[in-house]
XYZ file of C-alpha atoms in Angstrom:
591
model
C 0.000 0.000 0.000
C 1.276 3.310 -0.766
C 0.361 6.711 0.721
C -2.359 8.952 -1.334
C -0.487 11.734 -2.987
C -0.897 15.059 -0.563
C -1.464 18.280 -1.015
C 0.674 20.868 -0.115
C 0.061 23.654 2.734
C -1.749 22.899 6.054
C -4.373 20.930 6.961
C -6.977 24.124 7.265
C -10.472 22.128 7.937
C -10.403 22.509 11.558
C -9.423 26.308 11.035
C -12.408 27.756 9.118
C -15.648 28.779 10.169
C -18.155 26.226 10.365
C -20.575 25.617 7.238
C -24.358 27.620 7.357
C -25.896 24.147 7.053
C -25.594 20.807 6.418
C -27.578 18.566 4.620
C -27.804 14.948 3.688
C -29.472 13.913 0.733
C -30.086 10.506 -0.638
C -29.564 9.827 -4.405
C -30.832 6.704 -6.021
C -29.594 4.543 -8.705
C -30.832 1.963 -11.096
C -30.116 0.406 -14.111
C -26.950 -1.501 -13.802
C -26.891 -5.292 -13.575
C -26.894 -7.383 -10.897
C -23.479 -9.728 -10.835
C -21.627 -11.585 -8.561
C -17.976 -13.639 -8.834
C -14.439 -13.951 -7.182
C -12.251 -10.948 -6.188
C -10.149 -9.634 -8.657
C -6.183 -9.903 -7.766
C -5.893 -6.378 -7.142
C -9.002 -6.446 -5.058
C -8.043 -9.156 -2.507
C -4.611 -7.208 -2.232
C -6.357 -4.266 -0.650
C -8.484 -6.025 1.093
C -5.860 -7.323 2.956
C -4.920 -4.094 3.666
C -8.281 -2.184 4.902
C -8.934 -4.781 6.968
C -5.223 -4.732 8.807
C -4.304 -0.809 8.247
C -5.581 2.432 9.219
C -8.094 3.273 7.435
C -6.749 6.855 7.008
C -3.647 5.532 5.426
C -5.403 2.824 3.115
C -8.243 5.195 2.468
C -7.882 7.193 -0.717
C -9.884 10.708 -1.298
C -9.697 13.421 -4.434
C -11.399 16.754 -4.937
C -13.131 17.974 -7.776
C -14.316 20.996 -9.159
C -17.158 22.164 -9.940
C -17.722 24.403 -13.307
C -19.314 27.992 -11.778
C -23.522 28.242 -13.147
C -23.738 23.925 -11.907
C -26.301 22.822 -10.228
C -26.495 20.504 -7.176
C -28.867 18.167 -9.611
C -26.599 17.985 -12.319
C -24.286 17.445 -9.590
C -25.928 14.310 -7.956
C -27.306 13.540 -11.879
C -23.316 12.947 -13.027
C -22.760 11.111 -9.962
C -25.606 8.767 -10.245
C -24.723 8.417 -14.027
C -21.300 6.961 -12.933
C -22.588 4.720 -10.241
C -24.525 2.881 -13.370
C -21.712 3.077 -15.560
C -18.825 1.636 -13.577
C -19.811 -1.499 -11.343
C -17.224 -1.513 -9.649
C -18.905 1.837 -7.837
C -21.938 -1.032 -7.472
C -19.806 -3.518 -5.567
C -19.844 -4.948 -2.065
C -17.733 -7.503 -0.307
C -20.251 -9.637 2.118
C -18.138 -11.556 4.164
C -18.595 -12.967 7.846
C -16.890 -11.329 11.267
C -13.260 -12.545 11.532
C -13.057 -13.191 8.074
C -12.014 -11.689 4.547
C -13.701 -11.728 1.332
C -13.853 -14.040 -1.542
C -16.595 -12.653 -3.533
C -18.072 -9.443 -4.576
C -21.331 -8.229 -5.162
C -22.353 -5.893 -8.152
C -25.764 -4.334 -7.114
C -27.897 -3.469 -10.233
C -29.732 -0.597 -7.750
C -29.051 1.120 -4.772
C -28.469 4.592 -3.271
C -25.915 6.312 -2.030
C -25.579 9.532 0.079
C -24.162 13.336 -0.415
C -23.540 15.756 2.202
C -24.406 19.136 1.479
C -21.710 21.667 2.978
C -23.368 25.208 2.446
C -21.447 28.145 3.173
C -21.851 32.190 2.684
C -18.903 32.134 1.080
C -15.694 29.630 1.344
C -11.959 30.382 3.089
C -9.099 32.349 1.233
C -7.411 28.861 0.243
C -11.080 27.360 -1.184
C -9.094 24.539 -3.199
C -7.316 23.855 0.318
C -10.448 23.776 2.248
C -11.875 20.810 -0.207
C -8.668 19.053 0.215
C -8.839 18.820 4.352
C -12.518 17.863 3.961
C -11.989 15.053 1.504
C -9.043 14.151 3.606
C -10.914 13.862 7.123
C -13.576 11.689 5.150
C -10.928 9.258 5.209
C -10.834 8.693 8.847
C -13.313 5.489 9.750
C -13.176 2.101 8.154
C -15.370 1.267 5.064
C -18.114 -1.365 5.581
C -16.813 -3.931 3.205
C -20.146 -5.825 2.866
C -22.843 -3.158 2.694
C -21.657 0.631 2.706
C -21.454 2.716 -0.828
C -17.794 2.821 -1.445
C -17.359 6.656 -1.989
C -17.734 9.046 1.019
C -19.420 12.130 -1.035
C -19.499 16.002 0.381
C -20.944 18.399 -1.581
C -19.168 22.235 -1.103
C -21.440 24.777 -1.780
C -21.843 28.848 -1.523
C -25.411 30.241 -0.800
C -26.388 26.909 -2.597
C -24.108 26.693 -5.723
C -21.927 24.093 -6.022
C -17.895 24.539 -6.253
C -16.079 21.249 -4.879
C -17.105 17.809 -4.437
C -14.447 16.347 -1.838
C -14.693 12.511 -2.193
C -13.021 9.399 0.216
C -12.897 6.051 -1.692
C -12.229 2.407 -0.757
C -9.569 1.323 -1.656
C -11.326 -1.658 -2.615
C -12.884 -0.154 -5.685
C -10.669 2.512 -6.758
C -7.095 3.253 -7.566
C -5.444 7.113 -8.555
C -6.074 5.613 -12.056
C -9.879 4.896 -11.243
C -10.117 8.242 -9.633
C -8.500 10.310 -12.615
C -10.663 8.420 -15.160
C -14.032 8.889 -12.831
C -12.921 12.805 -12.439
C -12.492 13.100 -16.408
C -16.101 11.509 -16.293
C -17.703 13.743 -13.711
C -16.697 16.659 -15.678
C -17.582 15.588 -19.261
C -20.840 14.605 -18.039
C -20.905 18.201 -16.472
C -20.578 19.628 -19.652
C -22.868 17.746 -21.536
C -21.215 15.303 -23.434
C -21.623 11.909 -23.673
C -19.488 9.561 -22.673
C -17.858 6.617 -24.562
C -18.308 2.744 -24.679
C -16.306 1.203 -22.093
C -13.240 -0.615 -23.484
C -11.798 -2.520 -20.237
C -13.196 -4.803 -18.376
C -15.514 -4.288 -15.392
C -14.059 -6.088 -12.032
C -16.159 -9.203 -12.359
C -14.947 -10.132 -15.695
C -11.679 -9.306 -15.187
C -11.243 -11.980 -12.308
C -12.494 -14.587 -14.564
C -9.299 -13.631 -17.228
C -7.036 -13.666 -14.140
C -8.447 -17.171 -13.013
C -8.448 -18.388 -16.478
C -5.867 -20.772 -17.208
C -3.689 -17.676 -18.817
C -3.803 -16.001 -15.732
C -2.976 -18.530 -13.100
C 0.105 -18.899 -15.919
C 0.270 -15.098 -15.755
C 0.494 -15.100 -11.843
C 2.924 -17.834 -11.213
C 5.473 -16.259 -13.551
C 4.895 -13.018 -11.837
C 5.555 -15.241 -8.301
C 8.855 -16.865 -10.005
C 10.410 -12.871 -10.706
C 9.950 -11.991 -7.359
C 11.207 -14.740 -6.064
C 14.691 -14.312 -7.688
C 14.647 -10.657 -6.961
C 13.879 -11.185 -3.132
C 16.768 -14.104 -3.097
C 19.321 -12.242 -4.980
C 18.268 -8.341 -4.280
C 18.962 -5.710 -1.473
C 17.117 -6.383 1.238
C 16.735 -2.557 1.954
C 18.111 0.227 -0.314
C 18.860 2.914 2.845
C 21.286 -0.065 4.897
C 23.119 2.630 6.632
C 23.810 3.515 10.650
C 21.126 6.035 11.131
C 18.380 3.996 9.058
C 15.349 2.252 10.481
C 14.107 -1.016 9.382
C 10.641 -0.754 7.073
C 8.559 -2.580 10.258
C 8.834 1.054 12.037
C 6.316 3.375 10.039
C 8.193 7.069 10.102
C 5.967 10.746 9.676
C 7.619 12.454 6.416
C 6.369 15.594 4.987
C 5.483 16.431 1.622
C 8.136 17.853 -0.865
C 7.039 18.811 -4.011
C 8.952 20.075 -6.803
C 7.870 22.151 -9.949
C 10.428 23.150 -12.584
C 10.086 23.817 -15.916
C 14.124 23.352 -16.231
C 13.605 19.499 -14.932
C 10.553 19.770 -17.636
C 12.841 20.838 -20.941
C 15.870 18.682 -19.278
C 13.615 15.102 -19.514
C 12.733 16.244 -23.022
C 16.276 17.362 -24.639
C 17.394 14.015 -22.606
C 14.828 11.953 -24.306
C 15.343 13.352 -27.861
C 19.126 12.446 -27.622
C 18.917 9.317 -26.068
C 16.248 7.965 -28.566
C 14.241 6.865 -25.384
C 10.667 7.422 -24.206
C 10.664 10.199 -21.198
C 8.994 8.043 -18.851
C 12.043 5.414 -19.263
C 14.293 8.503 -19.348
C 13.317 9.906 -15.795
C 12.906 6.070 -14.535
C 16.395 5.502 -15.095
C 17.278 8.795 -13.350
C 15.042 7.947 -10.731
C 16.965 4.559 -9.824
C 20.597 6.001 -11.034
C 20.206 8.516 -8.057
C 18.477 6.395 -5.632
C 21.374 3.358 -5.979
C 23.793 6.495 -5.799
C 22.453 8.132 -2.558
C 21.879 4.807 -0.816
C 25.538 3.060 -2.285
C 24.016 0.088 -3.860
C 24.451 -1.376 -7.337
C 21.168 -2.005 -8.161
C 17.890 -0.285 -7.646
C 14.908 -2.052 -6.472
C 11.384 0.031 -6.613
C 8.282 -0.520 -6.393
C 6.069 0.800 -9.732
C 2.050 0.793 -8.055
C 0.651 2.064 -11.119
C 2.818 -0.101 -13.884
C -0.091 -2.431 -14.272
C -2.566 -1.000 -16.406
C -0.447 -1.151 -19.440
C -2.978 -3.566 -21.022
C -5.735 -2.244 -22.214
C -8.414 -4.113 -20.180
C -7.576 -2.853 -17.185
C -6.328 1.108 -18.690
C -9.596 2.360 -17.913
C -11.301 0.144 -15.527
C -13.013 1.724 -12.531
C -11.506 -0.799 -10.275
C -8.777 -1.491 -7.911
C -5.316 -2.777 -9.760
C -3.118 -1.921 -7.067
C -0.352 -4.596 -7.085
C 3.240 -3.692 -7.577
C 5.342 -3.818 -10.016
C 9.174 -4.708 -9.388
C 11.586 -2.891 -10.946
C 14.971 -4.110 -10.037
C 17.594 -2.282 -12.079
C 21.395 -3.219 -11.889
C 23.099 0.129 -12.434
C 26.537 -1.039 -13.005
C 27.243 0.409 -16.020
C 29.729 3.367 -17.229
C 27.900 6.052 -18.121
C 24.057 6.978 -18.243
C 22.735 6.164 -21.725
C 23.554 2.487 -21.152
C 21.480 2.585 -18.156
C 18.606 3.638 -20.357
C 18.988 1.223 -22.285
C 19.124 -1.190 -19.830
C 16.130 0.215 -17.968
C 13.632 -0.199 -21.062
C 13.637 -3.749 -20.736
C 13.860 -4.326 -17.005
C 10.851 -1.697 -16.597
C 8.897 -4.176 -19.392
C 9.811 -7.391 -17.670
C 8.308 -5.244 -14.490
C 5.073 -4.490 -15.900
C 4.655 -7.929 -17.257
C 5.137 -9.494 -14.050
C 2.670 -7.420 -11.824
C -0.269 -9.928 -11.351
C -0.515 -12.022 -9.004
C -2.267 -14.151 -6.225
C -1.522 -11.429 -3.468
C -1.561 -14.048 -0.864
C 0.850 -16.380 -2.329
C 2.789 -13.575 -2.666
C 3.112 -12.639 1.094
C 3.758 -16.057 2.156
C 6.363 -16.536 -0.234
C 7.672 -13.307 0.946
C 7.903 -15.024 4.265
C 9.063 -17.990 3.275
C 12.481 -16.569 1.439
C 13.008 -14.134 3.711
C 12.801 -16.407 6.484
C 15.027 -18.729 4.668
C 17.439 -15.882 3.872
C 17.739 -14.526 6.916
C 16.003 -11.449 5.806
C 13.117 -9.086 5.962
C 12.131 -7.185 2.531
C 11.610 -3.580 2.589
C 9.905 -2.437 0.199
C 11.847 0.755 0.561
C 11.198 2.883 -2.791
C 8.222 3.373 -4.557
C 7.736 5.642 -7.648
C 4.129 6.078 -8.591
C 4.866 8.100 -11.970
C 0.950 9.162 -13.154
C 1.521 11.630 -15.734
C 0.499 9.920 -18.296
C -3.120 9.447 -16.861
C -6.031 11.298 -19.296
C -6.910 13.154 -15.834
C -4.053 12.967 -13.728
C -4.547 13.345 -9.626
C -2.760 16.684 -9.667
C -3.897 17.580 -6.353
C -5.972 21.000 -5.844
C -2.783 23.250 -6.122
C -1.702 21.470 -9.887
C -1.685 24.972 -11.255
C 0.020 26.992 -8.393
C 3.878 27.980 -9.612
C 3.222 26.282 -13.017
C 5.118 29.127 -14.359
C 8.255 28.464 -11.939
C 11.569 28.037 -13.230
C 11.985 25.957 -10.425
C 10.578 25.816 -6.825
C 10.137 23.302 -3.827
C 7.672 23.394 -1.168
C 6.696 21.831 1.977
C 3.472 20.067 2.437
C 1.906 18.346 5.328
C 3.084 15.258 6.628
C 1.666 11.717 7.049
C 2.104 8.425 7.795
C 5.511 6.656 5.552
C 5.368 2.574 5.631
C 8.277 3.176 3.120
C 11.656 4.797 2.655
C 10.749 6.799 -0.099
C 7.972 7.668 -1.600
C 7.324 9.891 -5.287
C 4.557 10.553 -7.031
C 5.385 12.202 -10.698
C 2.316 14.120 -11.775
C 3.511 15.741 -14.828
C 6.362 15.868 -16.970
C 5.696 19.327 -19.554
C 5.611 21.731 -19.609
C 7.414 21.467 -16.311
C 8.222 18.418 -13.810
C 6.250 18.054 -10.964
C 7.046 15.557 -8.625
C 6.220 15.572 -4.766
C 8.101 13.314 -2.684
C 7.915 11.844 0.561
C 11.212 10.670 2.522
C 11.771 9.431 5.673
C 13.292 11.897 8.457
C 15.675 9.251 9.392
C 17.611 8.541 6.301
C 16.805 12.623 5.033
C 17.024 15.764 6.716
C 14.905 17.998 5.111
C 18.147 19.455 3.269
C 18.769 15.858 1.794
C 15.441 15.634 0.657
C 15.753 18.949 -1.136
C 19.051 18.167 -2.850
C 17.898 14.563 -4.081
C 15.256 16.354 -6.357
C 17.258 19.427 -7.243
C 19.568 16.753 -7.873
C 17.671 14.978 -10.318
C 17.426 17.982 -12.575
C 20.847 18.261 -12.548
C 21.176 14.800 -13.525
C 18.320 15.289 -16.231
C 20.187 18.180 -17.122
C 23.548 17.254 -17.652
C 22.179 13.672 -19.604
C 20.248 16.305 -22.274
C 23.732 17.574 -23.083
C 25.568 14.644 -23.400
C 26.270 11.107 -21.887
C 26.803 10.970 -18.345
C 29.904 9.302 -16.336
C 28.002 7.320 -13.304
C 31.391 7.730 -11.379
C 30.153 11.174 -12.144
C 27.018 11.132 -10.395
C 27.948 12.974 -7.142
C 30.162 16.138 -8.782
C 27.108 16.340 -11.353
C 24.274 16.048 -8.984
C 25.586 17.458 -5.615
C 24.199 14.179 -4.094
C 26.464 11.876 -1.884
C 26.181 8.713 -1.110
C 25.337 7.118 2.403
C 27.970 7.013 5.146
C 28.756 3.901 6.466
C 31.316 3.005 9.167
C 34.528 0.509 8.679
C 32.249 -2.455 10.088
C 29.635 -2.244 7.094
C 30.118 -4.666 4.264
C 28.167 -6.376 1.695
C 27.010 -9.969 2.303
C 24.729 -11.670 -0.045
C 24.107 -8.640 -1.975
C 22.911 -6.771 0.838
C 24.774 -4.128 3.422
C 24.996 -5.579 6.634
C 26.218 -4.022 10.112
C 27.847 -7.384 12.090
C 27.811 -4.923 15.004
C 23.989 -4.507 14.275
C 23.784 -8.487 13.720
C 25.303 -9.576 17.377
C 23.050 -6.943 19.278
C 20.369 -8.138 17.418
C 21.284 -12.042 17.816
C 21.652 -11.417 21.387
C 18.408 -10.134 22.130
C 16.834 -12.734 20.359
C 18.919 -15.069 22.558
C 17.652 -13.732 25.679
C 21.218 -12.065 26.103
C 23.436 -15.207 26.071
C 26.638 -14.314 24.939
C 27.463 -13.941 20.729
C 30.637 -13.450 18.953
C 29.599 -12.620 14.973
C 33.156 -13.377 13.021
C 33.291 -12.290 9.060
C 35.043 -15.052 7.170
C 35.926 -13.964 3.339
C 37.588 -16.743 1.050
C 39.599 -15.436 -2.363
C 37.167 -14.425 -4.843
C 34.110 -14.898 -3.010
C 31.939 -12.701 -0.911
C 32.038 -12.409 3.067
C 29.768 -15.086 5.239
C 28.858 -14.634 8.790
C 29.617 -17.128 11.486
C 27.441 -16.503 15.059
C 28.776 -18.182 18.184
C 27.025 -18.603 20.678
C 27.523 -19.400 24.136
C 23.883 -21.129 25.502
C 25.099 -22.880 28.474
C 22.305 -24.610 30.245
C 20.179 -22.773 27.826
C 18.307 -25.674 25.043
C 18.559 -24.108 22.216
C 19.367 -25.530 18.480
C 20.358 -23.525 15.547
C 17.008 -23.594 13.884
C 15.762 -21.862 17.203
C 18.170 -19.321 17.007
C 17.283 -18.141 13.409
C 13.823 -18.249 14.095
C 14.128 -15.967 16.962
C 16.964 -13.342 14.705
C 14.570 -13.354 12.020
C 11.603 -12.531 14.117
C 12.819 -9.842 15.450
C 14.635 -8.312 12.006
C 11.550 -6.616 10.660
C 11.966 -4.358 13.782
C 15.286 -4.209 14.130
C 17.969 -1.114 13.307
C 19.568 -1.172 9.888
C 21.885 -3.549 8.331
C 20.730 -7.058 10.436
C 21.203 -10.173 7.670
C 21.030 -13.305 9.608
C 24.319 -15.276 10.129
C 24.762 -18.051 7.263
C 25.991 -20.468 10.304
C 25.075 -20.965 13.813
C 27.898 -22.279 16.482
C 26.627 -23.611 20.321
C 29.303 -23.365 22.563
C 28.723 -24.028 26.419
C 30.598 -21.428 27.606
C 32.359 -18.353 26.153
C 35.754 -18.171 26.256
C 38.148 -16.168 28.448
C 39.070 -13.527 25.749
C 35.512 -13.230 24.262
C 36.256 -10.572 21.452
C 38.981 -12.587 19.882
C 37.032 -14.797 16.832
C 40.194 -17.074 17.604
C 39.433 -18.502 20.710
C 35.885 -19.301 19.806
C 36.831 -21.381 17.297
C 38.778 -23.249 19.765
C 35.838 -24.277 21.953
C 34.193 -27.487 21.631
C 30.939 -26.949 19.410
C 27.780 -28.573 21.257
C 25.624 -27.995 17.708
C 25.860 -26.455 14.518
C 23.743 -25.401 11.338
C 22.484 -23.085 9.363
C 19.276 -23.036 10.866
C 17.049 -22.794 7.847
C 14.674 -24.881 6.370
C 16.658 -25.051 3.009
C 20.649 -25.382 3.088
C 22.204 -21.951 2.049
């Protein structure tokens, strides 16, 4: 789950005057047909989700403006005219107490609720008003089996309508679903009519995913992540002052405007011979892997599967992630391009899947790794949407050369976190970075940064040894301890405190053993003394407690039980000396 793009400014519902009235009214539907089937794969995925998170962080809300001379019916007309259209607006989830969903429910009629928010006139910031009232809607879970799926308010001035602020489930609606019902709401507004639909409605697109394609589909999508979760960074920020992707941080909003970045993506596109989207994506991960020292980039892409046309316009819930994991060992920039065209494609193609199987794979590798997956960086690139969220302030600055500004904060259950909501005729990204791998001066630099980088690759080919003179960015800080086992940067500091808590504070010596040629493995002693305890016991308890744990904690690829420790405990020497009482690796599979 990824945070809903913000806007920013403040939060200013709770600082304007109360509305004149308020009003409920109840609009009904009819028309639609009644359906029922299995969950789609996106569906169950955010299921999952609302019924474990928040609700204000797996909620998702818009706002959208209402044409001056509209009336409330034509208002509450438009929205029942897209509650017929789009089922999935139709759809429920009955399931009992205790338990999640298998099916869903297309109603063929119904009704559905708007509150009326009159005012004499609105606050200064009007488009900022809508925002915090959309964005309160949020608060309160969504009855899965029964309630309408879209929290609707109504803003209105001595009874003409300006906003409608809107909270969705998650469980019907995406940033894609939302753009494409916004472009709706206002074409029906102004009197057109709206076209067939060409994708597929949720019902009929879980019967192509359970289709014998699909299941195909899904297990090949299971098989990539598998290799990237064995053979990938386990977190891109491994570094001292980093916290482990179990701790949720606050970040505030960044957002940058710049119509430099804007004609730097294009000249950088023209002479590379590359789409811009693959352009900035390979900028994206170049910078990332250079500010957290890794060679490769692993991100998440949330909105990389609607590629195919039955799903680019379906009302409906497709959140599942693409993987991008991009090796950026390469000598200069327009290799990585190249590079990144087909490793976003392989992505894309691999972002369906059983979201269940999934998760307990997830376990299951990591467990057997010694690992816990972050899923660290996500880049949520929307600009190419027909109606893209822009947030209530897309037009503010969109004459700056180049700006940044701070938004409000919320919840991060990642690292890093950028939505890109426009490329031309400037670049518009906001970003969201955690305080304890950015101080707000980081945070600024890594997307001045990237314009630099844009800029600088629309002039010529870039040097990647180049990256930190050309961007101003520099890479993470580690001390002498760090080093890179299994692909991943690991602390063996970090790994003995951690190993001893899990131990209940018996004594642990971590040594680092390195043959010629091949990469460093980590050897735990430990001294249990009357303690039972087996090697498999002592990698369950590590690995249980690594989700949690401080940066740079890989579990040991061998356990040692000693009885006792020896005289001169911090010399890896005289551990090896004592007589071993058990040994292993203490995984299910041999690594």
């Amino acid at each position: 789950m990824t945070p809903t793009p913000a806007v920013a400014g403040k939060d200013t519902m709770h600082q304007n005057p109360p509305p004149l009235t308020t009003t409920t009214v109840t609009v009904a539907y009819a028309g639609g047909d009644e359906r029922r089937g299995p969950l789609t794969m996106g569906q169950a995925n955010m299921i999952r989700c609302i019924l474990r998170d928040d609700p204000t962080h797996i909620n998702i809300h818009d706002v959208w403006p209402v044409p001056e001379g509209t009336s409330s019916a034509a208002v509450t007309d438009a929205l029942r005219a897209l509650a017929v259209r789009h089922e999935g607006l139709r759809t429920t989830f009955p399931h009992l107490p205790g338990s999640a969903p298998v099916d869903q429910v297309v109603a063929a009629e119904g009704t559905f609720t708007v509150t009326v928010l009159d005012h004499t006139e609105l606050p200064a910031d009007p488009a900022g008003y809508a925002e915090s009232v959309a964005r309160a809607a949020r608060a309160g879970r969504f009855a899965l089996e029964r309630e309408f799926p879209l929290r609707i308010t109504l803003l209105t001035v001595a009874g003409q309508p300006a906003y409608v602020a809107l909270a969705f489930s998650h469980a019907v609606a995406d940033a894609s679903a939302m753009a494409i019902l916004r472009e709706e709401f206002a074409e029906l507004l102004a009197g057109k009519e709206l076209p067939g639909l060409t994708s597929l409605p949720p019902v009929d697109l879980a019967a192509v995913e359970a289709s014998p394609a699909g299941l195909r589909k899904s297990e090949a999508s299971l098989r990539y992540w598998e290799r990237i979760l064995r053979t990938g960074p386990q977190e891109m920020f491994a570094e001292p002052r980093g916290r482990r992707p179990g701790t949720d941080e606050e970040a505030r909003q960044l957002t940058l405007r710049s119509r430099r970045g804007g004609r730097a993506l294009a000249g950088a596109a023209r002479r590379t011979g590359h789409p811009e989207a693959t352009v900035l994506m390979a900028a994206w991960c170049a910078l990332v892997a250079h500010r957290a020292g890794q060679d490769s980039c692993v991100t998440a892409v949330p909105s990389a599967n609607r590629f195919h046309a039955r799903v680019a316009r379906s009302v409906t819930t497709t959140s599942q992630d693409a993987l991008l994991h991009l090796d950026v060992r390469v000598p200069a920039f327009d290799a990585l391009v190249s590079r990144t065209w087909g490793a976003v494609l392989n992505a894309y193609r691999h972002s369906q899947f059983d979201s269940v199987r999934l998760w307990e794979m997830i376990d299951r590798v990591t467990a057997e790794r010694g690992s816990h997956f972050g899923r660290d960086v996500v880049f949520n690139d929307v600009s190419a949407l027909p109606a893209p969220i822009l947030g209530t302030d897309a037009q503010d600055g969109a004459d700056a050369e180049q700006e940044l500004t701070w938004g409000p904060p919320q919840a991060l259950p990642t690292r890093m976190l950028a939505f890109t909501y426009r490329t031309t005729p400037q670049l518009h990204i906001s970003l969201w970075a955690a305080p304890s791998v950015f101080t707000p001066e980081e945070a600024e630099g890594f997307l001045s940064g990237l314009v630099l980088l844009l800029e600088a690759a629309a002039a010529g080919d870039v040097p990647m040894e180049a990256l930190a003179e050309v961007t101003g960015v520099r890479p993470a800080e580690r001390g002498p301890d760090w080093l890179r086992v299994d692909g991943c940067w690991v602390s063996p500091d970090a790994v003995r405190e951690t190993l001893g808590r899990a131990v209940d504070g018996l004594p642990v010596r971590v040594q680092v053993t390195k043959a010629s040629g091949a990469e460093p493995h980590l050897t735990a002693y430990i001294a249990c003394g009357e303690t039972p305890l087996t090697p498999t016991g002592a990698h369950r308890a590590l690995t249980a407690l690594i989700p949690a744990a401080g940066s740079g904690v890989l579990a040991p690829h061998r356990y040692v039980l000693v009885e006792n420790p020896p005289a001169e405990p911090d010399r890896s020497d005289a551990w090896r000396r004592l007589n071993t009482i058990d040994e292993g690796t203490g995984r299910s599979r041999q690594v």
